[in-house]
mmCIF file of C-alpha atoms and ligand atoms in Angstrom:
data_model
loop_
_atom_site.group_PDB
_atom_site.id
_atom_site.type_symbol
_atom_site.label_atom_id
_atom_site.label_comp_id
_atom_site.label_asym_id
_atom_site.label_seq_id
_atom_site.Cartn_x
_atom_site.Cartn_y
_atom_site.Cartn_z
ATOM 1 C CA UNK A 155 18.185 -16.565 97.793
ATOM 2 C CA UNK A 156 21.811 -16.463 98.818
ATOM 3 C CA UNK A 157 22.231 -16.226 102.549
ATOM 4 C CA UNK A 158 25.996 -16.473 102.807
ATOM 5 C CA UNK A 159 28.711 -14.417 104.388
ATOM 6 C CA UNK A 160 30.514 -11.972 102.140
ATOM 7 C CA UNK A 161 33.811 -13.909 102.090
ATOM 8 C CA UNK A 162 32.049 -17.174 101.372
ATOM 9 C CA UNK A 163 30.032 -15.601 98.583
ATOM 10 C CA UNK A 164 33.260 -14.400 96.983
ATOM 11 C CA UNK A 165 34.692 -17.945 97.064
ATOM 12 C CA UNK A 166 31.512 -19.409 95.593
ATOM 13 C CA UNK A 167 31.569 -16.959 92.695
ATOM 14 C CA UNK A 168 35.293 -17.465 92.114
ATOM 15 C CA UNK A 169 34.880 -21.242 92.010
ATOM 16 C CA UNK A 170 31.893 -20.852 89.662
ATOM 17 C CA UNK A 171 33.969 -18.736 87.288
ATOM 18 C CA UNK A 172 36.773 -21.309 87.318
ATOM 19 C CA UNK A 173 34.375 -24.107 86.316
ATOM 20 C CA UNK A 174 32.671 -21.832 83.735
ATOM 21 C CA UNK A 175 36.067 -21.284 82.093
ATOM 22 C CA UNK A 176 36.675 -25.009 81.994
ATOM 23 C CA UNK A 177 33.189 -25.589 80.481
ATOM 24 C CA UNK A 178 34.006 -22.985 77.849
ATOM 25 C CA UNK A 179 37.298 -24.690 76.985
ATOM 26 C CA UNK A 180 35.609 -28.106 76.804
ATOM 27 C CA UNK A 181 32.944 -26.736 74.438
ATOM 28 C CA UNK A 182 35.550 -25.041 72.230
ATOM 29 C CA UNK A 183 37.679 -28.169 72.111
ATOM 30 C CA UNK A 184 34.638 -29.963 70.705
ATOM 31 C CA UNK A 185 33.795 -27.187 68.249
ATOM 32 C CA UNK A 186 30.516 -26.361 69.959
ATOM 33 C CA UNK A 187 28.843 -22.980 70.179
ATOM 34 C CA UNK A 188 26.850 -22.579 73.409
ATOM 35 C CA UNK A 189 24.028 -20.123 73.940
ATOM 36 C CA UNK A 190 22.549 -19.509 77.370
ATOM 37 C CA UNK A 191 19.031 -18.096 77.774
ATOM 38 C CA UNK A 192 18.066 -16.310 80.970
ATOM 39 C CA UNK A 193 14.739 -14.661 81.796
ATOM 40 C CA UNK A 194 11.617 -14.779 83.936
ATOM 41 C CA UNK A 195 9.197 -17.658 84.153
ATOM 42 C CA UNK A 196 6.856 -17.296 81.167
ATOM 43 C CA UNK A 197 9.079 -14.998 79.103
ATOM 44 C CA UNK A 198 9.246 -17.628 76.371
ATOM 45 C CA UNK A 199 12.740 -19.064 76.804
ATOM 46 C CA UNK A 200 11.726 -22.613 75.930
ATOM 47 C CA UNK A 201 9.736 -21.505 72.861
ATOM 48 C CA UNK A 202 12.737 -19.486 71.674
ATOM 49 C CA UNK A 203 15.137 -22.389 72.182
ATOM 50 C CA UNK A 204 12.823 -24.617 70.145
ATOM 51 C CA UNK A 205 12.462 -22.099 67.303
ATOM 52 C CA UNK A 206 16.185 -21.265 67.214
ATOM 53 C CA UNK A 207 17.112 -24.946 67.268
ATOM 54 C CA UNK A 208 14.680 -25.617 64.388
ATOM 55 C CA UNK A 209 16.512 -23.047 62.289
ATOM 56 C CA UNK A 210 19.916 -24.382 63.289
ATOM 57 C CA UNK A 211 18.866 -27.904 62.316
ATOM 58 C CA UNK A 212 17.437 -26.683 58.977
ATOM 59 C CA UNK A 213 20.921 -25.357 58.198
ATOM 60 C CA UNK A 214 22.256 -28.879 58.663
ATOM 61 C CA UNK A 215 23.853 -28.197 62.053
ATOM 62 C CA UNK A 216 23.237 -30.465 64.999
ATOM 63 C CA UNK A 217 21.716 -28.963 68.142
ATOM 64 C CA UNK A 218 20.796 -30.042 71.627
ATOM 65 C CA UNK A 219 19.644 -28.324 74.802
ATOM 66 C CA UNK A 220 20.099 -28.364 78.552
ATOM 67 C CA UNK A 221 16.753 -27.631 80.222
ATOM 68 C CA UNK A 222 17.356 -25.973 83.586
ATOM 69 C CA UNK A 223 14.541 -25.847 86.117
ATOM 70 C CA UNK A 224 14.144 -26.133 89.880
ATOM 71 C CA UNK A 225 12.061 -29.305 89.446
ATOM 72 C CA UNK A 226 10.242 -31.286 86.799
ATOM 73 C CA UNK A 227 10.996 -32.133 83.190
ATOM 74 C CA UNK A 228 8.284 -30.119 81.399
ATOM 75 C CA UNK A 229 10.700 -28.039 79.304
ATOM 76 C CA UNK A 230 12.817 -31.050 78.407
ATOM 77 C CA UNK A 231 9.679 -32.849 77.223
ATOM 78 C CA UNK A 232 8.553 -29.844 75.120
ATOM 79 C CA UNK A 233 12.007 -29.714 73.526
ATOM 80 C CA UNK A 234 12.046 -33.434 72.775
ATOM 81 C CA UNK A 235 8.532 -33.308 71.342
ATOM 82 C CA UNK A 236 9.814 -30.689 68.870
ATOM 83 C CA UNK A 237 12.569 -33.082 67.810
ATOM 84 C CA UNK A 238 15.327 -31.369 69.789
ATOM 85 C CA UNK A 239 17.643 -33.580 71.851
ATOM 86 C CA UNK A 240 17.607 -32.335 75.443
ATOM 87 C CA UNK A 241 18.927 -33.243 78.867
ATOM 88 C CA UNK A 242 17.155 -32.174 82.021
ATOM 89 C CA UNK A 243 18.989 -30.251 84.734
ATOM 90 C CA UNK A 244 17.092 -29.778 87.996
ATOM 91 C CA UNK A 245 18.643 -27.508 90.612
ATOM 92 C CA UNK A 246 16.596 -28.990 93.473
ATOM 93 C CA UNK A 247 16.113 -25.696 95.294
ATOM 94 C CA UNK A 248 18.524 -23.195 93.793
ATOM 95 C CA UNK A 249 16.925 -20.472 91.693
ATOM 96 C CA UNK A 250 19.715 -20.442 89.083
ATOM 97 C CA UNK A 251 22.011 -22.804 87.204
ATOM 98 C CA UNK A 252 25.677 -22.763 88.150
ATOM 99 C CA UNK A 253 28.711 -23.822 86.161
ATOM 100 C CA UNK A 254 29.056 -27.100 88.046
ATOM 101 C CA UNK A 255 25.473 -28.170 87.239
ATOM 102 C CA UNK A 256 26.165 -27.377 83.586
ATOM 103 C CA UNK A 257 29.426 -29.341 83.735
ATOM 104 C CA UNK A 258 27.469 -32.356 85.024
ATOM 105 C CA UNK A 259 24.926 -31.953 82.213
ATOM 106 C CA UNK A 260 27.720 -31.710 79.618
ATOM 107 C CA UNK A 261 29.077 -34.997 81.013
ATOM 108 C CA UNK A 262 25.770 -36.625 79.974
ATOM 109 C CA UNK A 263 25.969 -35.302 76.397
ATOM 110 C CA UNK A 264 28.021 -36.928 73.627
ATOM 111 C CA UNK A 265 29.777 -33.735 72.546
ATOM 112 C CA UNK A 266 30.881 -35.314 69.244
ATOM 113 C CA UNK A 267 27.266 -35.259 68.112
ATOM 114 C CA UNK A 268 26.530 -31.521 68.305
ATOM 115 C CA UNK A 269 27.490 -28.140 66.856
ATOM 116 C CA UNK A 270 25.268 -25.948 69.026
ATOM 117 C CA UNK A 271 24.066 -26.329 72.616
ATOM 118 C CA UNK A 272 21.311 -24.176 74.089
ATOM 119 C CA UNK A 273 21.292 -23.808 77.873
ATOM 120 C CA UNK A 274 17.983 -22.661 79.344
ATOM 121 C CA UNK A 275 18.471 -21.193 82.811
ATOM 122 C CA UNK A 276 15.908 -21.313 85.626
ATOM 123 C CA UNK A 277 13.179 -18.645 85.301
ATOM 124 C CA UNK A 278 14.700 -15.756 87.261
ATOM 125 C CA UNK A 279 15.929 -12.246 86.400
ATOM 126 C CA UNK A 280 18.162 -11.822 89.444
ATOM 127 C CA UNK A 281 20.921 -14.238 90.444
ATOM 128 C CA UNK A 282 21.687 -15.976 87.106
ATOM 129 C CA UNK A 283 23.565 -12.740 86.350
ATOM 130 C CA UNK A 284 26.213 -13.673 88.940
ATOM 131 C CA UNK A 285 26.828 -17.189 87.626
ATOM 132 C CA UNK A 286 28.382 -17.443 84.161
ATOM 133 C CA UNK A 287 28.125 -20.991 82.809
ATOM 134 C CA UNK A 288 30.735 -20.985 80.059
ATOM 135 C CA UNK A 289 28.516 -20.157 77.073
ATOM 136 C CA UNK A 290 29.588 -18.045 74.092
ATOM 137 C CA UNK A 291 26.530 -15.850 74.466
ATOM 138 C CA UNK A 292 24.487 -14.986 77.523
ATOM 139 C CA UNK A 293 21.049 -13.989 76.236
ATOM 140 C CA UNK A 294 18.375 -12.378 78.409
ATOM 141 C CA UNK A 295 14.758 -12.813 77.293
ATOM 142 C CA UNK A 296 11.899 -10.675 78.571
ATOM 143 C CA UNK A 297 8.391 -10.411 77.179
ATOM 144 C CA UNK A 298 5.867 -7.621 76.686
ATOM 145 C CA UNK A 299 3.502 -9.461 79.055
ATOM 146 C CA UNK A 300 5.805 -8.678 82.002
ATOM 147 C CA UNK A 301 4.999 -4.951 81.791
ATOM 148 C CA UNK A 302 7.246 -2.091 80.666
ATOM 149 C CA UNK A 303 9.449 -1.869 83.784
ATOM 150 C CA UNK A 304 11.676 -4.970 83.585
ATOM 151 C CA UNK A 305 14.783 -3.138 82.377
ATOM 152 C CA UNK A 306 14.354 -0.406 85.007
ATOM 153 C CA UNK A 307 13.992 -3.018 87.771
ATOM 154 C CA UNK A 308 16.730 -5.468 86.793
ATOM 155 C CA UNK A 309 19.839 -3.581 85.678
ATOM 156 C CA UNK A 310 22.314 -6.322 86.567
ATOM 157 C CA UNK A 311 21.061 -9.067 84.295
ATOM 158 C CA UNK A 312 20.914 -6.693 81.328
ATOM 159 C CA UNK A 313 24.437 -5.481 82.008
ATOM 160 C CA UNK A 314 25.747 -9.057 82.446
ATOM 161 C CA UNK A 315 24.260 -10.377 79.194
ATOM 162 C CA UNK A 316 25.544 -10.158 75.623
ATOM 163 C CA UNK A 317 22.204 -10.055 73.826
ATOM 164 C CA UNK A 318 18.768 -8.891 75.010
ATOM 165 C CA UNK A 319 15.493 -10.007 73.465
ATOM 166 C CA UNK A 320 11.976 -8.621 73.895
ATOM 167 C CA UNK A 321 9.608 -11.501 73.121
ATOM 168 C CA UNK A 322 5.846 -11.562 72.479
ATOM 169 C CA UNK A 323 5.897 -8.403 70.347
ATOM 170 C CA UNK A 324 2.761 -9.755 68.616
ATOM 171 C CA UNK A 325 0.622 -9.288 71.738
ATOM 172 C CA UNK A 326 2.098 -6.028 73.093
ATOM 173 C CA UNK A 327 -1.052 -4.097 72.125
ATOM 174 C CA UNK A 328 -3.338 -6.646 73.726
ATOM 175 C CA UNK A 329 -1.523 -6.366 77.077
ATOM 176 C CA UNK A 330 -1.322 -2.557 76.842
ATOM 177 C CA UNK A 331 2.473 -2.309 76.727
ATOM 178 C CA UNK A 332 4.444 0.009 74.455
ATOM 179 C CA UNK A 333 7.575 -1.921 73.364
ATOM 180 C CA UNK A 334 9.317 1.383 72.562
ATOM 181 C CA UNK A 335 9.432 2.196 76.297
ATOM 182 C CA UNK A 336 11.274 -1.062 77.051
ATOM 183 C CA UNK A 337 13.609 -0.782 74.054
ATOM 184 C CA UNK A 338 14.323 2.822 75.054
ATOM 185 C CA UNK A 339 15.102 1.883 78.680
ATOM 186 C CA UNK A 340 17.601 -0.707 77.430
ATOM 187 C CA UNK A 341 19.249 1.777 75.108
ATOM 188 C CA UNK A 342 19.574 4.242 78.007
ATOM 189 C CA UNK A 343 20.974 1.576 80.362
ATOM 190 C CA UNK A 344 23.614 0.517 77.852
ATOM 191 C CA UNK A 345 24.587 4.082 77.009
ATOM 192 C CA UNK A 346 23.013 3.859 73.570
ATOM 193 C CA UNK A 347 25.584 1.242 72.588
ATOM 194 C CA UNK A 348 23.362 -1.841 72.501
ATOM 195 C CA UNK A 349 20.053 -2.753 70.935
ATOM 196 C CA UNK A 350 17.364 -4.963 72.398
ATOM 197 C CA UNK A 351 15.855 -7.164 69.684
ATOM 198 C CA UNK A 352 12.079 -7.402 69.492
ATOM 199 C CA UNK A 353 10.593 -10.686 68.323
ATOM 200 C CA UNK A 354 7.791 -13.157 68.625
ATOM 201 C CA UNK A 355 8.797 -16.776 69.029
ATOM 202 C CA UNK A 356 5.209 -17.688 68.115
ATOM 203 C CA UNK A 357 4.908 -15.799 64.799
ATOM 204 C CA UNK A 358 8.699 -15.844 64.191
ATOM 205 C CA UNK A 359 8.667 -12.066 63.577
ATOM 206 C CA UNK A 360 12.189 -10.732 64.239
ATOM 207 C CA UNK A 361 13.759 -14.195 64.447
ATOM 208 C CA UNK A 362 16.009 -13.764 61.379
ATOM 209 C CA UNK A 363 17.819 -10.901 63.050
ATOM 210 C CA UNK A 364 18.353 -12.850 66.288
ATOM 211 C CA UNK A 365 19.729 -15.832 64.384
ATOM 212 C CA UNK A 366 22.206 -13.544 62.666
ATOM 213 C CA UNK A 367 23.193 -11.687 65.864
ATOM 214 C CA UNK A 368 23.949 -15.043 67.517
ATOM 215 C CA UNK A 369 25.900 -16.175 64.455
ATOM 216 C CA UNK A 370 23.712 -19.276 64.047
HETATM 217 MG MG1 MG B 597 11.084 -22.733 80.105
HETATM 218 ZN ZN1 ZN B 598 19.611 -18.080 92.535
#
């Protein structure tokens, strides 16, 4: 929740964008591609990071992750258990990462060691849209288990992201959701210009296409 005056909010966003640009330059200087994942709690962001990082590492590239959450280190532990280097980034009470938190996480990472960094945002489909972090790609992840109305309810995050993913395609039938409705809503929202990619991080269906879209 952002309870700030309009002028103050403008300054906060402007300062965030300034730091995001400097994060971007720092990453480029070190030859690192950064991919941010946004999406609700339970959409499968962590599972996707782990599966994408597996593929990146199989290609001989070096990957690590920044695990963003309000509290706790559960995602960081899951990542590390999969063999992925990860730093934890708790926001304390904010419901989104900002560029300064990411800058502080990048300070903890030896940037010489990596080619790709995944940044998992806090589970939230609203305010992360307003706070670019400096990544090459902003990816929004939703899942069939959230119902078929996510695109209709959350225009901003879909318009502020570069790539959209519909996860858990393998259980769409079981939860009574028609993926075509969601994919169609996204097509409509983006004027027919962009495609939402269906996948299952669990079965790895659709993952090849996502890897290629992200240039990994
Ligand atoms: Mg997670
Ligand atoms: Zn927030």
